[in-house]
Amino acid sequence: MSLLPQQAYLVGGSVRDALLRRQADYLDLDFVLPERAIATAQGIAKHYGAGFVVLDADHQIARVVFANATVDFAQQVGPTILSDLHRRDFTINAIAYSPHSETLLDPLDGCADLQRKTLCMVAAENLEDDPLRLLRAYRQAAQLGFSLDPTTQQTIRNLAPALGQMAAERVRGELDCLLSLPEGSTLLGLAWQDGLLQTWLPEVDRSHFERLATLDQLAAQYHERWPEFSQLLHSWVKEQTTPGLHRSWLKATKLSQLMPPDLASAEATLSQLKYSRAEQQAVLNILKGWQYWQQHQGDTPLPPGQQYQLFKLAGAGFGGIALLSLACGVPEALVLPLIQRY
């Protein structure tokens, strides 16, 4: 604590989550300081033997990396902490905590919105300044189980075309979060309905999001009924050690259902969104396997030769294809034996 300046404030998601009593396996803390943010971060990193990286020298932003936490230090925007909070995206993220005085600063009534479980913008111009915040609203609503304030939602609709101008990597990050959350499919469908996704996913319609919701429901059911199958769905080609990555065969299966059916067009869409080559191949394998199954599945089990070809096309993603077949009405009696054999 002695290494933190008296005017340092903890801000953002960590304050919000603490007020909501939400637990996190990996801490992500954000401090704003009136000055010397990089120097303060460097001193703390040296004191604790932690990692240190300058994220933005011009705006005085640096990160200290611990084993189970990252701590960002940034120079406040504007002359005071109040001016900084007024530039944030949503009121629930515009609450500051002083670790020295142990007091909250809540100039925009974010605590009241937390109690109402409502996501409310600070100001329309703040969303316009960074249009990724438009999509982030739906991701945070899904994460927290919140609803969107009607005025905020209408503002997002009005500004929706601006999301098409954002860097693909940033849009992909929000899509990945939504595809990985239990309530994400519903909010992703709402984001599409409000006009946010047409640039990035031009061929989807309402039925695509209904299928995503069905996949989520089935995944939850099989988590209880068949834990081994659930484990297969939530696995990936290799163990994930980087915090914030959202990779699983379930997510890849859901992503495949937002792609054009033509494989070349699907690959182009995935490439536009800057997915890694491994993720692109995973989604394409699911599409190939699913199309093969659709072509050959009848009222009787696939013969051994076709089963082998299906397994070969799907690779490690067969569990996702099996879940997809169940979501599309293929009887369990034809699907479950294949999962067991796989």
Tab-separated table of C-alpha atoms in Angstrom:
chain	number	residue	atom	x	y	z
A	1	MET	CA	0.000	0.000	0.000
A	2	SER	CA	2.861	2.378	0.760
A	3	LEU	CA	3.989	2.155	-2.875
A	4	LEU	CA	0.660	3.536	-4.101
A	5	PRO	CA	0.311	7.342	-4.197
A	6	GLN	CA	-2.366	8.799	-1.942
A	7	GLN	CA	-4.414	9.886	-4.957
A	8	ALA	CA	-4.441	6.451	-6.606
A	9	TYR	CA	-7.881	4.973	-7.290
A	10	LEU	CA	-8.910	1.453	-8.163
A	11	VAL	CA	-11.428	1.635	-11.021
A	12	GLY	CA	-13.350	-0.418	-13.539
A	13	GLY	CA	-14.416	-4.030	-13.503
A	14	SER	CA	-12.635	-5.055	-10.316
A	15	VAL	CA	-14.561	-2.457	-8.287
A	16	ARG	CA	-17.832	-3.447	-9.948
A	17	ASP	CA	-17.221	-7.153	-9.368
A	18	ALA	CA	-16.266	-6.598	-5.739
A	19	LEU	CA	-19.534	-4.742	-5.155
A	20	LEU	CA	-21.389	-7.620	-6.832
A	21	ARG	CA	-19.364	-10.140	-4.780
A	22	ARG	CA	-18.251	-11.886	-7.961
A	23	GLN	CA	-15.235	-14.138	-7.559
A	24	ALA	CA	-12.467	-14.419	-10.160
A	25	ASP	CA	-9.703	-17.002	-10.464
A	26	TYR	CA	-7.461	-14.420	-12.100
A	27	LEU	CA	-7.383	-10.845	-10.808
A	28	ASP	CA	-7.364	-7.973	-13.277
A	29	LEU	CA	-6.932	-4.662	-11.446
A	30	ASP	CA	-6.861	-1.131	-12.859
A	31	PHE	CA	-5.496	1.898	-11.027
A	32	VAL	CA	-5.614	5.496	-12.206
A	33	LEU	CA	-3.102	8.013	-10.921
A	34	PRO	CA	-2.838	11.778	-11.436
A	35	GLU	CA	0.810	11.423	-12.523
A	36	ARG	CA	3.840	9.090	-12.740
A	37	ALA	CA	1.775	6.023	-13.612
A	38	ILE	CA	4.595	4.223	-15.444
A	39	ALA	CA	7.165	5.026	-12.771
A	40	THR	CA	4.806	3.796	-10.047
A	41	ALA	CA	4.155	0.539	-11.918
A	42	GLN	CA	7.868	0.011	-12.464
A	43	GLY	CA	8.611	0.552	-8.787
A	44	ILE	CA	5.939	-1.926	-7.700
A	45	ALA	CA	7.143	-4.518	-10.217
A	46	LYS	CA	10.717	-4.162	-8.969
A	47	HIS	CA	9.644	-4.395	-5.326
A	48	TYR	CA	7.716	-7.645	-5.850
A	49	GLY	CA	9.886	-9.149	-8.573
A	50	ALA	CA	6.941	-9.110	-10.973
A	51	GLY	CA	6.796	-8.651	-14.728
A	52	PHE	CA	6.588	-5.139	-16.115
A	53	VAL	CA	5.576	-3.810	-19.528
A	54	VAL	CA	4.779	-0.346	-20.857
A	55	LEU	CA	1.502	-0.564	-22.797
A	56	ASP	CA	1.279	3.032	-23.982
A	57	ALA	CA	4.062	5.497	-23.237
A	58	ASP	CA	2.179	8.477	-24.676
A	59	HIS	CA	-0.838	7.931	-22.426
A	60	GLN	CA	1.216	6.721	-19.448
A	61	ILE	CA	-0.168	3.165	-19.194
A	62	ALA	CA	1.868	0.262	-17.819
A	63	ARG	CA	1.190	-3.255	-16.569
A	64	VAL	CA	2.573	-5.299	-13.697
A	65	VAL	CA	2.187	-9.049	-14.137
A	66	PHE	CA	1.949	-11.424	-11.174
A	67	ALA	CA	1.358	-15.182	-11.226
A	68	ASN	CA	-2.384	-14.854	-10.653
A	69	ALA	CA	-3.046	-11.207	-11.436
A	70	THR	CA	-2.325	-8.323	-13.750
A	71	VAL	CA	-2.364	-4.763	-12.451
A	72	ASP	CA	-2.606	-1.864	-14.891
A	73	PHE	CA	-1.609	1.673	-13.990
A	74	ALA	CA	-2.829	4.569	-16.111
A	75	GLN	CA	-2.669	8.315	-15.876
A	76	GLN	CA	-6.154	9.686	-15.316
A	77	VAL	CA	-7.924	11.271	-18.275
A	78	GLY	CA	-8.555	14.919	-17.452
A	79	PRO	CA	-7.506	17.017	-14.492
A	80	THR	CA	-9.335	15.015	-11.800
A	81	ILE	CA	-10.550	11.515	-11.041
A	82	LEU	CA	-14.098	12.788	-11.569
A	83	SER	CA	-13.317	13.870	-15.121
A	84	ASP	CA	-11.795	10.439	-15.734
A	85	LEU	CA	-14.913	8.631	-14.507
A	86	HIS	CA	-17.134	10.784	-16.716
A	87	ARG	CA	-15.254	9.484	-19.785
A	88	ARG	CA	-15.979	5.807	-19.086
A	89	ASP	CA	-18.401	3.551	-20.930
A	90	PHE	CA	-21.107	2.537	-18.429
A	91	THR	CA	-22.067	3.841	-15.019
A	92	ILE	CA	-21.338	0.512	-13.323
A	93	ASN	CA	-17.732	0.841	-14.539
A	94	ALA	CA	-17.453	4.472	-13.436
A	95	ILE	CA	-17.055	3.758	-9.721
A	96	ALA	CA	-13.692	4.382	-8.059
A	97	TYR	CA	-12.283	3.070	-4.782
A	98	SER	CA	-9.552	4.737	-2.757
A	99	PRO	CA	-7.462	2.056	-1.002
A	100	HIS	CA	-5.965	4.655	1.314
A	101	SER	CA	-9.211	6.183	2.597
A	102	GLU	CA	-11.267	3.007	1.921
A	103	THR	CA	-14.028	5.087	0.316
A	104	LEU	CA	-16.038	4.813	-2.891
A	105	LEU	CA	-16.443	7.570	-5.432
A	106	ASP	CA	-19.665	7.129	-7.420
A	107	PRO	CA	-20.571	10.370	-9.228
A	108	LEU	CA	-22.848	8.679	-11.806
A	109	ASP	CA	-24.917	6.468	-9.478
A	110	GLY	CA	-23.332	3.286	-10.745
A	111	CYS	CA	-24.110	1.530	-7.459
A	112	ALA	CA	-27.817	2.151	-8.025
A	113	ASP	CA	-27.551	0.629	-11.509
A	114	LEU	CA	-25.782	-2.382	-10.001
A	115	GLN	CA	-28.754	-2.881	-7.702
A	116	ARG	CA	-31.149	-2.509	-10.636
A	117	LYS	CA	-29.044	-4.915	-12.700
A	118	THR	CA	-29.065	-2.395	-15.529
A	119	LEU	CA	-26.322	-1.415	-17.951
A	120	CYS	CA	-26.565	2.332	-18.524
A	121	MET	CA	-24.186	4.430	-20.621
A	122	VAL	CA	-22.340	7.375	-19.145
A	123	ALA	CA	-22.789	9.449	-22.323
A	124	ALA	CA	-23.465	8.787	-25.994
A	125	GLU	CA	-20.235	10.497	-27.032
A	126	ASN	CA	-18.247	8.043	-24.897
A	127	LEU	CA	-19.658	5.152	-26.935
A	128	GLU	CA	-19.040	7.053	-30.156
A	129	ASP	CA	-15.406	7.676	-29.178
A	130	ASP	CA	-14.772	3.910	-28.993
A	131	PRO	CA	-17.443	1.979	-30.936
A	132	LEU	CA	-16.233	-1.356	-29.559
A	133	ARG	CA	-18.107	-0.317	-26.421
A	134	LEU	CA	-21.324	-0.852	-28.396
A	135	LEU	CA	-20.706	-4.601	-28.605
A	136	ARG	CA	-19.119	-4.697	-25.162
A	137	ALA	CA	-22.482	-3.665	-23.712
A	138	TYR	CA	-24.005	-6.983	-24.777
A	139	ARG	CA	-21.002	-8.956	-23.539
A	140	GLN	CA	-21.135	-7.319	-20.118
A	141	ALA	CA	-24.901	-7.805	-19.930
A	142	ALA	CA	-24.346	-11.511	-20.646
A	143	GLN	CA	-21.549	-11.783	-18.081
A	144	LEU	CA	-23.486	-10.078	-15.319
A	145	GLY	CA	-27.048	-11.138	-16.110
A	146	PHE	CA	-28.010	-7.474	-16.592
A	147	SER	CA	-30.475	-5.804	-18.942
A	148	LEU	CA	-29.737	-2.830	-21.177
A	149	ASP	CA	-31.168	0.544	-20.255
A	150	PRO	CA	-33.661	1.457	-23.048
A	151	THR	CA	-32.031	4.806	-23.809
A	152	THR	CA	-28.623	3.149	-23.936
A	153	GLN	CA	-29.922	0.432	-26.255
A	154	GLN	CA	-31.456	2.966	-28.630
A	155	THR	CA	-28.195	4.915	-28.687
A	156	ILE	CA	-26.346	1.716	-29.584
A	157	ARG	CA	-28.775	1.101	-32.451
A	158	ASN	CA	-28.155	4.615	-33.731
A	159	LEU	CA	-24.372	4.193	-33.579
A	160	ALA	CA	-24.287	0.554	-34.756
A	161	PRO	CA	-22.690	1.166	-38.202
A	162	ALA	CA	-19.570	2.511	-36.472
A	163	LEU	CA	-18.674	-0.978	-35.225
A	164	GLY	CA	-17.786	-1.899	-38.803
A	165	GLN	CA	-14.853	0.530	-38.609
A	166	MET	CA	-13.211	-1.194	-35.633
A	167	ALA	CA	-10.124	-3.410	-35.780
A	168	ALA	CA	-11.163	-6.995	-36.448
A	169	GLU	CA	-9.100	-8.347	-33.546
A	170	ARG	CA	-11.047	-6.262	-31.052
A	171	VAL	CA	-14.427	-7.281	-32.475
A	172	ARG	CA	-13.352	-10.924	-32.482
A	173	GLY	CA	-12.429	-10.710	-28.806
A	174	GLU	CA	-15.931	-9.581	-27.863
A	175	LEU	CA	-17.535	-12.222	-30.116
A	176	ASP	CA	-15.421	-14.917	-28.481
A	177	CYS	CA	-16.513	-13.833	-25.022
A	178	LEU	CA	-20.176	-13.869	-26.041
A	179	LEU	CA	-19.862	-17.297	-27.663
A	180	SER	CA	-18.254	-18.634	-24.481
A	181	LEU	CA	-20.874	-17.355	-22.016
A	182	PRO	CA	-24.027	-19.311	-21.039
A	183	GLU	CA	-26.218	-16.271	-21.761
A	184	GLY	CA	-24.062	-15.102	-24.631
A	185	SER	CA	-26.150	-16.569	-27.450
A	186	THR	CA	-29.228	-14.610	-26.384
A	187	LEU	CA	-27.293	-11.343	-26.115
A	188	LEU	CA	-25.450	-12.017	-29.355
A	189	GLY	CA	-28.815	-12.409	-31.065
A	190	LEU	CA	-29.940	-9.130	-29.522
A	191	ALA	CA	-26.774	-7.422	-30.767
A	192	TRP	CA	-27.544	-8.714	-34.273
A	193	GLN	CA	-31.149	-7.530	-33.960
A	194	ASP	CA	-29.882	-4.082	-32.975
A	195	GLY	CA	-27.735	-3.885	-36.122
A	196	LEU	CA	-24.230	-4.448	-34.748
A	197	LEU	CA	-23.111	-7.587	-36.571
A	198	GLN	CA	-24.166	-7.082	-40.175
A	199	THR	CA	-20.697	-5.954	-41.316
A	200	TRP	CA	-18.909	-8.862	-39.667
A	201	LEU	CA	-21.474	-11.660	-40.084
A	202	PRO	CA	-23.472	-10.601	-43.150
A	203	GLU	CA	-25.209	-13.935	-43.843
A	204	VAL	CA	-26.762	-14.697	-40.457
A	205	ASP	CA	-30.412	-14.371	-39.520
A	206	ARG	CA	-32.524	-14.988	-36.438
A	207	SER	CA	-32.525	-18.772	-36.932
A	208	HIS	CA	-28.756	-18.907	-36.481
A	209	PHE	CA	-28.998	-17.483	-32.968
A	210	GLU	CA	-31.886	-19.785	-32.117
A	211	ARG	CA	-29.614	-22.698	-33.000
A	212	LEU	CA	-26.865	-21.289	-30.777
A	213	ALA	CA	-29.328	-21.173	-27.888
A	214	THR	CA	-30.299	-24.798	-28.558
A	215	LEU	CA	-26.634	-25.814	-28.528
A	216	ASP	CA	-26.198	-24.083	-25.163
A	217	GLN	CA	-29.259	-25.823	-23.724
A	218	LEU	CA	-28.088	-29.243	-24.894
A	219	ALA	CA	-24.558	-28.633	-23.613
A	220	ALA	CA	-26.010	-27.817	-20.178
A	221	GLN	CA	-28.176	-30.958	-20.222
A	222	TYR	CA	-25.285	-33.236	-21.150
A	223	HIS	CA	-23.092	-31.633	-18.522
A	224	GLU	CA	-25.386	-33.297	-15.993
A	225	ARG	CA	-26.211	-36.475	-17.923
A	226	TRP	CA	-22.846	-37.304	-19.470
A	227	PRO	CA	-19.868	-35.480	-17.911
A	228	GLU	CA	-17.364	-37.171	-20.232
A	229	PHE	CA	-19.147	-35.762	-23.286
A	230	SER	CA	-19.293	-32.339	-21.645
A	231	GLN	CA	-15.567	-32.499	-20.963
A	232	LEU	CA	-14.975	-33.276	-24.638
A	233	LEU	CA	-17.038	-30.239	-25.685
A	234	HIS	CA	-15.147	-27.899	-23.378
A	235	SER	CA	-11.686	-29.175	-24.308
A	236	TRP	CA	-9.381	-27.776	-26.971
A	237	VAL	CA	-6.522	-29.004	-29.145
A	238	LYS	CA	-4.054	-28.060	-26.432
A	239	GLU	CA	-4.168	-26.858	-22.854
A	240	GLN	CA	-4.856	-23.152	-22.461
A	241	THR	CA	-2.632	-21.240	-20.080
A	242	THR	CA	-3.182	-17.645	-21.200
A	243	PRO	CA	-5.865	-15.813	-19.184
A	244	GLY	CA	-8.665	-14.392	-21.287
A	245	LEU	CA	-8.539	-16.938	-24.104
A	246	HIS	CA	-11.907	-18.496	-24.870
A	247	ARG	CA	-11.294	-21.648	-26.875
A	248	SER	CA	-13.307	-24.850	-26.797
A	249	TRP	CA	-14.962	-27.194	-29.255
A	250	LEU	CA	-18.330	-25.956	-28.053
A	251	LYS	CA	-17.372	-22.384	-28.925
A	252	ALA	CA	-15.933	-23.477	-32.282
A	253	THR	CA	-19.168	-25.340	-33.041
A	254	LYS	CA	-21.255	-22.279	-32.241
A	255	LEU	CA	-18.954	-20.107	-34.330
A	256	SER	CA	-19.346	-22.530	-37.249
A	257	GLN	CA	-23.084	-21.866	-37.215
A	258	LEU	CA	-22.488	-18.165	-37.855
A	259	MET	CA	-20.414	-18.877	-40.962
A	260	PRO	CA	-21.595	-19.119	-44.582
A	261	PRO	CA	-22.170	-22.776	-45.587
A	262	ASP	CA	-19.707	-22.444	-48.466
A	263	LEU	CA	-16.295	-23.415	-47.068
A	264	ALA	CA	-14.341	-20.811	-49.034
A	265	SER	CA	-16.676	-18.047	-47.857
A	266	ALA	CA	-16.494	-19.331	-44.282
A	267	GLU	CA	-12.705	-19.271	-44.412
A	268	ALA	CA	-12.767	-15.713	-45.756
A	269	THR	CA	-15.062	-14.582	-42.924
A	270	LEU	CA	-12.863	-16.232	-40.290
A	271	SER	CA	-9.793	-14.652	-41.844
A	272	GLN	CA	-11.458	-11.226	-41.873
A	273	LEU	CA	-12.095	-11.613	-38.138
A	274	LYS	CA	-8.399	-12.476	-37.651
A	275	TYR	CA	-8.931	-15.910	-36.155
A	276	SER	CA	-5.761	-17.962	-35.788
A	277	ARG	CA	-5.027	-20.648	-38.342
A	278	ALA	CA	-5.756	-23.350	-35.740
A	279	GLU	CA	-9.147	-21.827	-34.930
A	280	GLN	CA	-10.018	-21.436	-38.598
A	281	GLN	CA	-9.145	-25.067	-39.264
A	282	ALA	CA	-11.196	-26.226	-36.280
A	283	VAL	CA	-14.310	-24.410	-37.510
A	284	LEU	CA	-13.816	-25.588	-41.097
A	285	ASN	CA	-13.405	-29.202	-39.949
A	286	ILE	CA	-16.679	-28.947	-38.046
A	287	LEU	CA	-18.409	-27.574	-41.138
A	288	LYS	CA	-16.937	-30.312	-43.345
A	289	GLY	CA	-17.919	-33.052	-40.922
A	290	TRP	CA	-21.402	-31.643	-40.407
A	291	GLN	CA	-22.038	-31.352	-44.139
A	292	TYR	CA	-20.834	-34.932	-44.647
A	293	TRP	CA	-23.170	-36.163	-41.903
A	294	GLN	CA	-26.114	-34.285	-43.402
A	295	GLN	CA	-25.450	-35.880	-46.782
A	296	HIS	CA	-25.211	-39.448	-45.488
A	297	GLN	CA	-27.351	-39.681	-42.347
A	298	GLY	CA	-30.680	-41.466	-42.753
A	299	ASP	CA	-32.965	-43.331	-40.400
A	300	THR	CA	-30.333	-45.967	-39.652
A	301	PRO	CA	-26.810	-45.719	-38.203
A	302	LEU	CA	-23.966	-44.767	-40.523
A	303	PRO	CA	-22.086	-47.819	-41.812
A	304	PRO	CA	-18.531	-48.284	-40.452
A	305	GLY	CA	-16.841	-46.850	-43.544
A	306	GLN	CA	-18.846	-43.633	-43.364
A	307	GLN	CA	-18.294	-43.409	-39.618
A	308	TYR	CA	-14.546	-43.574	-40.229
A	309	GLN	CA	-14.751	-40.854	-42.877
A	310	LEU	CA	-16.810	-38.652	-40.547
A	311	PHE	CA	-14.292	-39.077	-37.712
A	312	LYS	CA	-11.464	-38.284	-40.129
A	313	LEU	CA	-13.113	-35.085	-41.366
A	314	ALA	CA	-14.061	-33.905	-37.885
A	315	GLY	CA	-10.804	-34.674	-36.141
A	316	ALA	CA	-10.855	-33.619	-32.494
A	317	GLY	CA	-14.017	-31.598	-33.126
A	318	PHE	CA	-16.344	-34.575	-33.483
A	319	GLY	CA	-18.037	-33.826	-30.149
A	320	GLY	CA	-19.194	-30.486	-31.520
A	321	ILE	CA	-20.611	-32.121	-34.638
A	322	ALA	CA	-22.443	-34.662	-32.491
A	323	LEU	CA	-23.980	-31.874	-30.405
A	324	LEU	CA	-24.925	-30.029	-33.583
A	325	SER	CA	-26.687	-33.107	-34.941
A	326	LEU	CA	-28.707	-33.394	-31.740
A	327	ALA	CA	-29.616	-29.706	-31.964
A	328	CYS	CA	-30.896	-30.306	-35.498
A	329	GLY	CA	-33.132	-33.180	-34.461
A	330	VAL	CA	-31.063	-36.288	-35.213
A	331	PRO	CA	-32.299	-38.960	-32.737
A	332	GLU	CA	-30.087	-39.724	-29.753
A	333	ALA	CA	-30.181	-43.400	-30.716
A	334	LEU	CA	-28.177	-42.555	-33.854
A	335	VAL	CA	-25.795	-40.084	-32.212
A	336	LEU	CA	-24.822	-41.425	-28.787
A	337	PRO	CA	-23.329	-44.714	-30.072
A	338	LEU	CA	-21.101	-42.679	-32.394
A	339	ILE	CA	-19.896	-40.549	-29.475
A	340	GLN	CA	-19.100	-43.685	-27.498
A	341	ARG	CA	-17.231	-45.194	-30.428
A	342	TYR	CA	-15.297	-41.986	-31.002
